[in-house]
XYZ file of C-alpha atoms in Angstrom:
683
model
C -13.154 -4.989 -28.914
C -10.980 -2.167 -30.196
C -10.782 -1.848 -33.970
C -7.075 -0.984 -34.045
C -4.024 -2.309 -32.292
C -3.672 -1.165 -28.709
C -0.388 0.620 -28.035
C 0.873 -0.803 -24.757
C 4.045 0.344 -23.000
C 5.448 -1.689 -20.102
C 7.539 0.042 -17.445
C 9.351 -3.054 -16.239
C 11.009 -3.576 -12.886
C 14.769 -3.262 -13.096
C 17.781 -3.175 -10.838
C 20.142 -1.511 -13.297
C 17.794 0.704 -15.315
C 18.236 -1.449 -18.429
C 17.482 -5.124 -17.804
C 14.012 -6.388 -16.868
C 13.712 -8.611 -13.818
C 12.498 -12.149 -14.430
C 9.073 -11.339 -12.988
C 8.586 -8.624 -15.605
C 9.250 -11.160 -18.338
C 6.995 -13.813 -16.803
C 4.115 -11.524 -15.869
C 4.110 -8.964 -18.691
C 6.685 -9.016 -21.451
C 6.298 -12.654 -22.516
C 2.473 -12.862 -22.242
C 1.853 -9.537 -23.989
C 4.589 -10.189 -26.550
C 3.392 -13.702 -27.339
C 2.775 -14.265 -31.079
C -0.915 -14.914 -30.368
C -1.296 -11.223 -29.406
C 0.520 -9.818 -32.451
C -2.683 -8.688 -34.171
C -4.118 -7.030 -31.059
C -1.368 -4.886 -29.534
C 1.812 -2.972 -30.299
C 4.152 -3.609 -27.389
C 7.023 -1.432 -26.228
C 8.972 -1.549 -22.970
C 11.566 0.287 -20.925
C 12.067 2.082 -17.617
C 10.855 5.413 -18.981
C 7.820 6.598 -20.891
C 8.266 6.885 -24.658
C 7.783 10.213 -26.400
C 5.298 8.845 -28.917
C 1.607 8.376 -28.205
C 0.540 5.243 -26.320
C -2.856 3.996 -25.185
C -1.889 2.577 -21.801
C 1.155 2.129 -19.586
C 1.628 -0.930 -17.375
C 3.912 -0.582 -14.354
C 5.437 -3.713 -12.865
C 5.920 -4.074 -9.117
C 8.384 -1.470 -7.732
C 9.584 -0.390 -11.192
C 12.746 1.743 -10.673
C 14.631 -0.300 -8.094
C 17.842 1.062 -9.567
C 17.072 4.452 -8.026
C 16.206 3.526 -4.452
C 15.045 5.667 -1.540
C 13.603 9.113 -2.091
C 14.687 9.079 -5.761
C 12.419 6.107 -6.335
C 9.517 7.970 -4.757
C 10.334 11.082 -6.777
C 10.245 9.009 -9.969
C 6.784 7.740 -9.043
C 5.575 11.293 -8.404
C 6.947 12.483 -11.734
C 5.360 9.521 -13.514
C 1.938 10.267 -12.041
C 2.275 13.879 -13.131
C 3.273 13.018 -16.706
C 0.559 10.373 -17.092
C -2.044 12.893 -15.966
C -0.639 15.565 -18.259
C -0.698 13.229 -21.273
C -3.965 11.547 -20.346
C -2.478 8.030 -20.307
C -4.244 5.395 -18.179
C -2.155 3.352 -15.757
C -2.452 -0.401 -15.194
C -0.422 -1.945 -12.386
C 0.996 -5.486 -12.191
C 1.850 -7.158 -8.890
C 2.676 -10.833 -8.352
C 3.874 -10.724 -4.724
C 2.311 -9.330 -1.559
C 4.800 -6.502 -1.175
C 2.215 -4.659 0.929
C 2.893 -6.959 3.889
C 6.502 -7.979 3.278
C 8.889 -7.143 6.140
C 6.236 -5.191 8.034
C 6.908 -7.005 11.318
C 9.505 -5.656 13.790
C 12.950 -7.123 13.270
C 12.414 -8.121 9.660
C 14.697 -7.195 6.768
C 14.912 -3.499 6.000
C 14.188 -3.942 2.278
C 11.632 -3.627 0.974
C 10.733 -1.223 3.725
C 8.025 1.273 4.513
C 8.872 3.498 1.550
C 8.637 0.632 -0.938
C 5.365 -0.556 0.597
C 4.018 2.973 0.229
C 5.113 3.102 -3.422
C 3.360 -0.198 -4.062
C 0.195 0.981 -2.299
C 0.104 4.229 -4.301
C 0.461 2.396 -7.609
C -2.433 0.120 -6.676
C -4.684 3.007 -5.707
C -3.748 5.119 -8.724
C -4.298 2.357 -11.291
C -7.327 1.866 -13.513
C -6.878 -1.830 -12.722
C -4.393 -4.277 -11.264
C -3.157 -7.515 -12.837
C -2.199 -10.159 -10.300
C -1.487 -13.874 -10.150
C -3.446 -15.479 -7.278
C -6.851 -15.170 -5.581
C -5.249 -14.535 -2.171
C -3.204 -11.646 -3.529
C -6.273 -10.298 -5.330
C -8.168 -10.210 -2.027
C -5.374 -8.171 -0.446
C -5.220 -5.771 -3.392
C -9.000 -5.376 -3.519
C -8.874 -3.514 -0.203
C -7.129 -0.722 -2.115
C -8.474 -1.161 -5.640
C -11.578 -3.163 -6.480
C -10.644 -3.600 -10.153
C -8.404 -6.666 -10.151
C -7.752 -9.282 -12.847
C -6.389 -12.661 -11.713
C -4.126 -14.073 -14.418
C -2.260 -17.185 -13.202
C 1.295 -17.726 -14.370
C 1.758 -19.774 -17.540
C 4.695 -21.447 -19.285
C 6.039 -19.619 -22.332
C 5.846 -22.237 -25.068
C 8.135 -20.124 -27.256
C 10.973 -20.401 -24.701
C 10.530 -23.816 -23.115
C 10.875 -27.109 -24.982
C 8.615 -29.996 -24.080
C 10.761 -32.641 -22.337
C 11.385 -35.820 -24.301
C 12.159 -38.104 -21.339
C 9.873 -38.867 -18.393
C 10.973 -42.384 -17.522
C 13.502 -42.298 -14.687
C 16.075 -45.096 -14.267
C 15.124 -47.440 -11.430
C 18.618 -47.481 -9.937
C 20.687 -44.453 -10.944
C 24.320 -44.525 -9.875
C 23.770 -41.377 -7.860
C 20.352 -39.935 -7.275
C 20.190 -36.152 -7.513
C 17.498 -33.883 -6.187
C 17.457 -30.124 -6.111
C 15.974 -26.827 -5.105
C 15.854 -23.623 -7.116
C 14.949 -20.116 -5.957
C 16.058 -16.506 -5.515
C 17.848 -15.130 -2.449
C 14.503 -14.271 -0.828
C 13.714 -17.992 -0.531
C 16.552 -18.984 1.799
C 14.097 -18.956 4.711
C 11.845 -21.409 2.853
C 14.738 -23.809 2.345
C 15.755 -23.470 5.987
C 12.222 -24.438 7.054
C 12.942 -28.040 5.927
C 16.666 -28.101 6.559
C 16.510 -30.750 9.297
C 14.712 -33.440 7.282
C 16.853 -32.638 4.228
C 20.084 -32.954 6.254
C 18.877 -36.201 7.808
C 17.891 -37.586 4.407
C 21.257 -36.747 2.782
C 23.349 -37.997 5.700
C 21.535 -41.353 5.803
C 21.825 -42.029 2.047
C 25.338 -42.252 0.623
C 24.103 -42.320 -2.984
C 22.269 -38.981 -2.752
C 23.431 -35.585 -3.986
C 21.581 -32.316 -3.371
C 21.905 -29.305 -5.698
C 20.866 -25.783 -4.751
C 20.477 -23.205 -7.513
C 20.469 -19.529 -6.513
C 18.906 -18.852 -3.103
C 21.869 -17.278 -1.290
C 25.615 -16.861 -1.005
C 27.571 -20.080 -0.925
C 28.694 -19.416 2.648
C 25.078 -19.289 3.870
C 24.260 -22.711 2.448
C 27.576 -24.384 3.279
C 27.319 -23.277 6.903
C 24.053 -25.197 7.123
C 25.093 -28.395 5.345
C 28.741 -28.604 6.390
C 30.510 -31.557 4.745
C 27.370 -33.186 3.323
C 27.317 -33.730 -0.473
C 25.624 -30.495 -1.479
C 26.350 -28.852 -4.811
C 25.889 -25.108 -5.135
C 25.176 -23.755 -8.593
C 25.068 -20.139 -9.609
C 23.479 -18.914 -12.789
C 26.218 -17.438 -15.021
C 26.041 -13.695 -15.433
C 25.363 -13.993 -19.156
C 22.353 -16.219 -18.403
C 20.684 -14.139 -15.699
C 18.191 -12.379 -17.986
C 15.066 -14.524 -18.096
C 15.079 -15.814 -21.714
C 18.706 -16.854 -21.310
C 17.973 -18.297 -17.871
C 15.274 -20.579 -19.305
C 17.775 -21.807 -21.878
C 20.394 -22.421 -19.161
C 17.877 -24.141 -16.890
C 16.737 -26.586 -19.575
C 20.361 -27.462 -20.313
C 21.717 -27.704 -16.758
C 18.864 -28.970 -14.552
C 18.990 -32.764 -14.614
C 17.371 -33.897 -11.372
C 15.559 -37.068 -10.417
C 13.214 -34.964 -8.301
C 12.947 -31.516 -6.739
C 11.610 -29.920 -3.568
C 9.507 -26.770 -3.180
C 9.203 -25.899 0.530
C 7.297 -22.729 1.364
C 7.021 -21.420 4.914
C 3.797 -19.943 6.198
C 3.441 -16.128 6.155
C 1.118 -13.446 4.803
C 3.662 -12.920 2.039
C 3.904 -16.589 1.052
C 0.154 -17.163 1.341
C -0.242 -14.928 -1.721
C 2.477 -16.723 -3.714
C 1.812 -18.434 -7.035
C 2.591 -22.000 -8.144
C 5.512 -20.844 -10.321
C 7.859 -23.591 -9.071
C 5.309 -26.221 -10.047
C 5.314 -24.746 -13.548
C 9.112 -24.646 -13.801
C 9.691 -28.141 -12.450
C 6.814 -29.641 -14.443
C 7.843 -27.953 -17.701
C 11.213 -29.685 -17.276
C 9.554 -33.008 -16.500
C 10.891 -33.086 -12.921
C 8.629 -34.597 -10.219
C 8.615 -32.662 -6.963
C 7.578 -32.470 -3.308
C 5.582 -29.343 -2.440
C 4.544 -27.711 0.821
C 0.828 -28.043 1.476
C 0.198 -24.278 1.370
C -2.170 -22.026 -0.627
C 0.327 -21.629 -3.474
C 0.212 -25.345 -4.305
C -2.825 -26.969 -2.731
C -5.154 -26.027 -5.613
C -2.633 -27.136 -8.244
C -0.858 -30.191 -6.893
C -2.821 -33.438 -6.686
C -1.122 -35.509 -4.034
C 0.489 -38.578 -5.617
C -0.857 -37.438 -8.996
C 1.219 -34.558 -10.354
C 3.314 -34.200 -7.195
C 3.534 -34.881 -3.469
C 1.947 -32.466 -0.975
C 3.567 -32.354 2.468
C 2.703 -30.399 5.609
C 5.153 -28.680 7.911
C 5.795 -31.713 10.086
C 9.432 -32.844 10.255
C 8.550 -36.523 9.923
C 6.216 -35.899 6.968
C 9.033 -34.313 4.981
C 11.449 -37.090 5.927
C 9.007 -39.763 4.735
C 8.281 -37.875 1.502
C 11.989 -37.558 0.687
C 12.600 -41.252 1.364
C 9.585 -42.257 -0.677
C 10.521 -40.128 -3.678
C 14.067 -41.525 -3.607
C 13.045 -45.171 -3.300
C 10.000 -45.321 -5.618
C 11.325 -44.864 -9.156
C 8.009 -45.883 -10.696
C 6.178 -43.170 -8.771
C 8.744 -40.585 -9.834
C 8.274 -41.580 -13.457
C 4.486 -41.481 -13.195
C 4.463 -38.055 -11.505
C 6.972 -36.676 -14.018
C 4.748 -37.700 -16.918
C 1.567 -36.450 -15.240
C 2.874 -32.998 -14.264
C 4.566 -32.405 -17.631
C 1.430 -33.338 -19.557
C -0.718 -31.108 -17.377
C 1.472 -28.060 -17.822
C 2.071 -28.503 -21.537
C -1.581 -29.284 -22.254
C -3.231 -26.559 -20.160
C -0.757 -24.026 -18.700
C 0.948 -22.456 -21.722
C 0.787 -18.939 -23.124
C -0.397 -20.216 -26.491
C -3.718 -20.881 -24.746
C -3.846 -18.028 -22.232
C -1.810 -15.017 -23.470
C -4.901 -13.325 -24.910
C -6.358 -12.993 -21.408
C -3.759 -10.323 -20.618
C -5.043 -8.146 -23.458
C -8.659 -8.913 -22.474
C -7.980 -7.611 -18.962
C -6.329 -4.417 -20.211
C -9.191 -3.695 -22.588
C -11.691 -4.204 -19.772
C -9.771 -1.822 -17.489
C -9.706 0.845 -20.202
C -13.397 0.447 -21.029
C -14.365 0.845 -17.370
C -11.965 3.747 -16.945
C -13.748 5.644 -19.749
C -17.216 4.997 -18.303
C -18.971 8.186 -17.073
C -19.994 6.417 -13.859
C -16.339 6.259 -12.888
C -15.801 10.034 -12.827
C -16.750 10.461 -9.204
C -13.771 10.419 -6.911
C -12.026 13.687 -6.063
C -9.075 12.738 -3.912
C -5.798 14.398 -4.806
C -2.172 14.157 -3.878
C 0.778 16.544 -3.875
C 2.772 14.956 -6.658
C 3.364 17.695 -9.197
C 6.937 18.622 -9.928
C 5.799 21.257 -12.404
C 3.285 24.026 -11.806
C 0.079 22.267 -10.902
C -1.454 19.967 -8.349
C -2.334 16.643 -9.868
C -4.799 13.867 -9.064
C -3.507 11.218 -6.739
C -3.905 7.685 -5.614
C -7.373 6.349 -6.196
C -9.380 3.204 -6.329
C -10.865 1.986 -9.554
C -13.876 -0.158 -10.206
C -17.617 0.019 -10.773
C -18.148 2.711 -8.138
C -14.894 4.656 -7.932
C -12.911 5.946 -10.855
C -10.535 8.547 -12.153
C -9.356 11.438 -10.043
C -10.581 14.886 -10.938
C -8.461 17.142 -13.132
C -7.437 20.085 -10.976
C -6.032 22.263 -13.734
C -9.274 24.175 -13.987
C -9.663 25.556 -10.484
C -13.091 26.984 -11.269
C -14.520 23.626 -12.274
C -16.642 21.894 -9.650
C -15.127 18.626 -8.488
C -17.240 15.505 -8.874
C -19.196 14.228 -5.886
C -17.387 11.733 -3.678
C -18.623 8.172 -3.267
C -16.487 7.018 -0.357
C -17.968 7.194 3.103
C -16.212 8.993 5.934
C -14.671 5.875 7.442
C -13.271 4.739 4.093
C -11.534 8.091 3.651
C -10.050 8.106 7.142
C -8.801 4.542 6.662
C -7.658 4.998 3.039
C -3.969 4.390 3.782
C -4.578 2.301 6.898
C -4.717 -1.442 7.456
C -7.259 -1.680 10.325
C -5.702 -4.983 11.383
C -2.755 -3.028 12.760
C -2.260 -1.385 16.143
C -3.766 2.087 16.379
C -4.435 5.048 18.637
C -7.621 7.103 18.337
C -7.452 10.566 19.874
C -10.782 11.909 21.150
C -13.166 9.187 19.938
C -15.839 10.363 22.392
C -19.145 8.618 21.741
C -18.300 7.652 18.158
C -15.115 5.512 17.960
C -14.023 4.849 14.403
C -12.609 1.378 15.120
C -14.314 0.167 18.311
C -12.407 -2.133 20.611
C -15.692 -3.999 21.114
C -15.469 -5.136 17.477
C -12.021 -6.626 17.970
C -9.863 -3.769 16.674
C -6.488 -3.323 18.375
C -6.999 0.376 19.048
C -6.098 2.309 22.177
C -7.954 5.535 22.979
C -6.878 8.882 24.345
C -9.398 11.449 25.563
C -9.730 14.427 27.880
C -11.722 12.502 30.512
C -12.361 8.930 31.705
C -15.231 6.955 30.178
C -17.619 7.478 33.146
C -17.150 11.224 32.958
C -17.706 11.205 29.200
C -20.934 9.243 29.636
C -22.187 11.804 32.153
C -21.162 14.643 29.844
C -23.062 13.289 26.849
C -26.093 11.971 28.738
C -29.285 13.643 27.527
C -27.585 15.015 24.393
C -29.279 12.564 22.031
C -26.256 10.298 21.509
C -25.757 6.615 22.297
C -23.508 6.711 25.353
C -23.188 2.906 25.339
C -20.743 3.375 22.453
C -18.310 5.190 24.750
C -15.486 2.769 25.477
C -13.007 2.723 28.324
C -10.322 5.358 27.819
C -6.755 4.059 27.876
C -5.043 7.430 28.303
C -6.568 10.531 29.919
C -4.842 13.664 28.650
C -4.068 16.454 31.127
C -1.840 18.643 28.993
C 1.331 16.547 28.839
C 2.969 15.520 25.524
C 0.988 12.705 23.954
C 3.986 10.405 23.493
C 4.926 10.898 27.154
C 1.380 10.087 28.225
C 1.171 6.859 26.224
C 4.814 5.853 26.701
C 4.717 4.552 23.134
C 7.628 5.060 20.734
C 7.465 3.687 17.184
C 4.558 1.526 18.327
C 1.401 2.396 16.398
C 0.610 1.591 12.784
C -1.813 4.518 12.689
C -3.151 7.434 14.720
C -6.686 8.723 14.142
C -7.683 12.238 15.149
C -11.081 13.600 14.164
C -11.574 17.336 14.735
C -8.575 17.502 17.049
C -5.778 19.304 15.242
C -7.661 22.623 14.987
C -7.841 22.711 18.821
C -4.118 22.200 19.457
C -2.151 25.020 21.029
C 1.049 23.984 19.226
C 0.339 22.224 15.939
C 3.967 21.359 15.144
C 4.492 19.662 18.506
C 1.216 17.763 18.106
C 2.354 16.305 14.765
C 5.825 15.575 16.143
C 4.334 13.696 19.100
C 2.150 11.643 16.775
C 5.198 10.865 14.630
C 7.073 9.746 17.733
C 4.344 7.204 18.490
C 4.097 5.922 14.902
C 6.146 3.192 13.273
C 8.080 4.165 10.128
C 5.493 4.466 7.387
C 2.716 4.783 9.977
C -0.280 6.933 9.100
C -1.707 9.982 10.847
C -5.281 10.324 9.607
C -7.084 13.597 10.265
C -10.628 14.872 9.872
C -10.497 18.670 9.794
C -13.295 21.261 9.676
C -13.262 23.526 6.633
C -13.453 27.046 8.019
C -15.669 28.126 5.102
C -18.529 25.920 6.269
C -18.571 26.217 10.049
C -18.709 28.826 12.802
C -15.143 29.941 11.887
C -16.365 31.542 8.642
C -15.517 35.125 9.720
C -12.023 34.271 10.984
C -8.914 34.394 8.818
C -7.132 31.323 7.532
C -4.103 30.138 9.502
C -0.673 30.616 7.896
C 2.576 28.743 8.333
C 3.933 31.723 10.246
C 1.104 31.483 12.783
C 1.965 27.827 13.368
C 5.704 28.533 13.631
C 5.178 31.266 16.218
C 3.160 28.930 18.439
C 5.912 26.315 18.114
C 8.657 28.791 19.035
C 6.678 29.844 22.118
C 5.830 26.219 23.016
C 2.314 27.317 23.811
C 0.381 25.288 26.362
C -2.706 27.521 26.392
C -4.511 29.531 23.751
C -3.708 33.235 23.735
C -6.270 35.759 24.986
C -6.468 37.214 21.480
C -7.295 33.841 19.956
C -9.972 33.256 22.583
C -11.454 36.694 21.878
C -11.635 35.993 18.129
C -13.143 32.560 18.686
C -15.947 33.939 20.859
C -16.565 37.274 19.172
C -16.649 35.920 15.594
C -18.302 32.521 16.049
C -21.365 32.399 13.787
C -24.178 29.868 13.445
C -26.364 29.335 10.379
C -30.007 28.925 11.401
C -28.817 27.915 14.836
C -26.377 25.280 13.552
C -22.573 25.364 13.955
C -21.812 23.898 10.501
C -23.321 23.632 7.047
C -22.552 22.506 3.497
C -21.347 24.281 0.378
C -23.986 26.585 -1.107
C -26.216 26.600 1.986
C -28.254 29.727 2.723
C -30.148 30.927 5.768
C -29.860 33.252 8.738
C -26.184 33.671 9.675
C -25.702 35.329 13.062
C -23.103 35.659 15.805
C -23.392 33.105 18.572
C -22.138 35.427 21.340
C -22.392 39.116 22.083
C -19.397 41.397 21.861
C -19.712 42.010 25.619
C -19.380 38.275 26.323
C -16.213 38.134 24.242
C -14.809 41.177 25.999
C -15.526 39.779 29.462
C -13.905 36.447 28.670
C -10.888 38.180 27.133
C -10.326 40.112 30.362
C -10.943 37.078 32.590
C -8.397 34.805 30.878
C -5.765 37.501 31.367
C -6.497 37.704 35.102
C -6.990 33.973 35.630
C -4.738 32.002 33.267
C -6.409 28.700 32.523
C -6.999 26.407 29.583
C -9.989 27.498 27.522
C -10.724 25.298 24.502
C -11.212 27.024 21.135
C -10.619 26.508 17.428
C -7.050 27.779 17.342
C -6.363 27.003 13.664
C -8.541 27.505 10.589
C -7.966 25.713 7.297
C -9.212 25.051 3.810
C -7.887 21.892 2.100
C -5.163 23.732 0.164
C -4.131 26.010 3.030
C -3.589 22.942 5.211
C -1.601 21.234 2.444
C 0.596 24.309 2.091
C 1.337 24.380 5.831
C 2.199 20.679 5.953
C 4.450 21.046 2.908
C 6.212 24.027 4.478
C 6.754 22.251 7.798
C 8.249 19.235 6.021
C 10.531 21.512 3.972
C 11.628 23.177 7.223
C 12.463 19.706 8.602
C 10.127 20.287 11.538
C 8.004 17.241 10.750
C 8.711 13.926 9.025
C 5.166 13.397 7.762
C 4.109 13.968 4.182
C 0.615 14.237 2.827
C -0.258 11.020 1.026
C -3.830 11.817 0.114
C -6.302 14.628 0.759
C -10.028 14.327 0.194
C -11.876 17.456 -0.820
C -14.429 18.958 1.535
C -17.651 17.043 1.919
C -20.238 18.633 4.175
C -18.117 20.802 6.428
C -14.931 18.710 6.769
C -12.056 17.410 4.702
C -9.890 14.373 5.437
C -6.124 14.000 5.107
C -3.791 11.001 5.455
C -0.174 11.769 6.387
C 2.564 9.111 6.433
C 5.634 9.151 8.661
C 8.666 9.138 6.411
C 6.420 9.158 3.342
C 7.665 10.412 0.004
C 7.992 14.168 -0.061
C 5.366 15.895 -2.152
C 6.672 18.001 -4.997
C 3.840 20.499 -4.996
C 4.627 24.002 -6.141
C 4.078 26.425 -3.221
C 2.676 29.100 -5.483
C 0.072 26.685 -6.835
C -0.999 25.740 -3.312
C -1.091 29.380 -2.238
C -3.180 30.298 -5.274
C -5.553 27.429 -4.601
C -5.901 28.382 -0.951
C -6.646 31.962 -1.971
C -9.155 30.799 -4.573
C -10.898 28.558 -2.031
C -11.472 31.554 0.233
C -12.331 34.001 -2.557
C -14.857 31.654 -4.119
C -16.446 30.610 -0.838
C -20.083 31.500 -0.359
C -21.187 33.542 2.672
C -24.680 32.253 3.522
C -27.524 34.746 3.435
C -31.288 34.717 3.234
């Protein structure tokens, strides 16, 4: 326990840059600001960081929705940079599965790929994530293992315990209702047929809908049926005022809480149960994850499946059985007011934050050295990262001479860092070691230079398991990759391990991958570091080299490139690659005469001869990608780059991802330093 008050600043989600959304109140501002926490924290809030010192910042959901688009991504980049500069830990709060919302073709355009990327980066960058349900925690844990599940609670300082639970046996006109935001119209529509049938067959029934959608949307569904549409007055939209309005205006005999099945809704909380129960209103709930662990059928509510007849019977039963309504109203209100109030649970929010901070300071968490191009100033700053017992804060890159901590992620975890392996993917050149084998159920297509039978013959007797070679979906013979596959905007990800350095035209290769990717899709690359492989004596590729190949639309490597590849290739103790600091006997693999003969032959007999065409260090590659994006030649931006481990580094690029704000001079200096400080092995 900390001996002094913790200074906590909440960056709430807002649509106008001033007013917090209701979720920010429910999930952060009211719990943290509850009187029971007054002796433990000093709370401040806004959409910007304060100038004074704070101990931790908590970001809610998508934060600056008032900015939108690239400006929203730029704000996130600037925030990461300032937090790193000031040494302020970040905690993230998420109460909806925004990672999977609208990710199917044909869904709404907002939130879209950019917003999902922003959400993902906050999760990975945070020291810990506060969420509301176990299902959502499982989804988040794929990106950040340090998750605290804090279910929603009723704010006992805003709500008043209802005085009346007994419901008249024969009201003159029975009223039932539904309340929700515009995003819940689809949920209401999922039960529209039984609701219409119920209203039309009962002349003494009135249905009230609060929020949900424009009046025209609802009226078009219900026509002339007795449906009352209520909008929350503008002056009562902010959450504390809304609670006051709700307690005054909601006077229903019962309510409904339909929830359609989806990955998004499966991670939803039981917030409607809390609202209805706090008001003493009995309700019918969909039998879905959000409610099935809370609602006891015929105890504190009715649970109903998706069947049309089940909903019809439940509506009729709730309308006809006044005694049951009264019993459920009393039961649900007592349960919420006795066990689901902030007076009992608000301290758990502070407990979670203190745990995140304690683990963030632990030496065992200073291991992960991924970085991202987010600096808008003069330095390259640490990026998205996981947090938890094994993976912690990103390395500070201000001191370029300081050794980066060892990395604890395995190769597959790095390549899949920004990838959901449940999606549809393409792996280029998997050979005998596919990253996501089709045999294990992954929806991955493969592209290689030869059919599977030919690959098995090629690798036979080379000490590899040729049974791992899977059937090749696309055999490449030099044509554009997107033409070969016939895929446009189809894949969620493209994997390419030790491929990009062989391409004759790097820009066209990236463009073709972009063409095959969905918006927000990821191109994940494993790239040899030229300092630790047979390319050690060759110069580092520049943006100009790449541009020249693109202008010429090269289909084959130039004779000069082939000469350099053969004449300068060097092995260390007979091996083509090694690790940082290795020593031994470094010698050329080929004679000068062999290089000369091949150089002359490829001029006489033009043919494709495979070589390492491009040579990179992590920062030189980042500089090239940044330049190509600035030149509007590619639409991919680097989302995360893992420092060299062994002889390779790994990079995730996202189609349409937020533009990095890295300073070119910083990247150029880092690339130069990487070469200057590299060790040439010797005995």
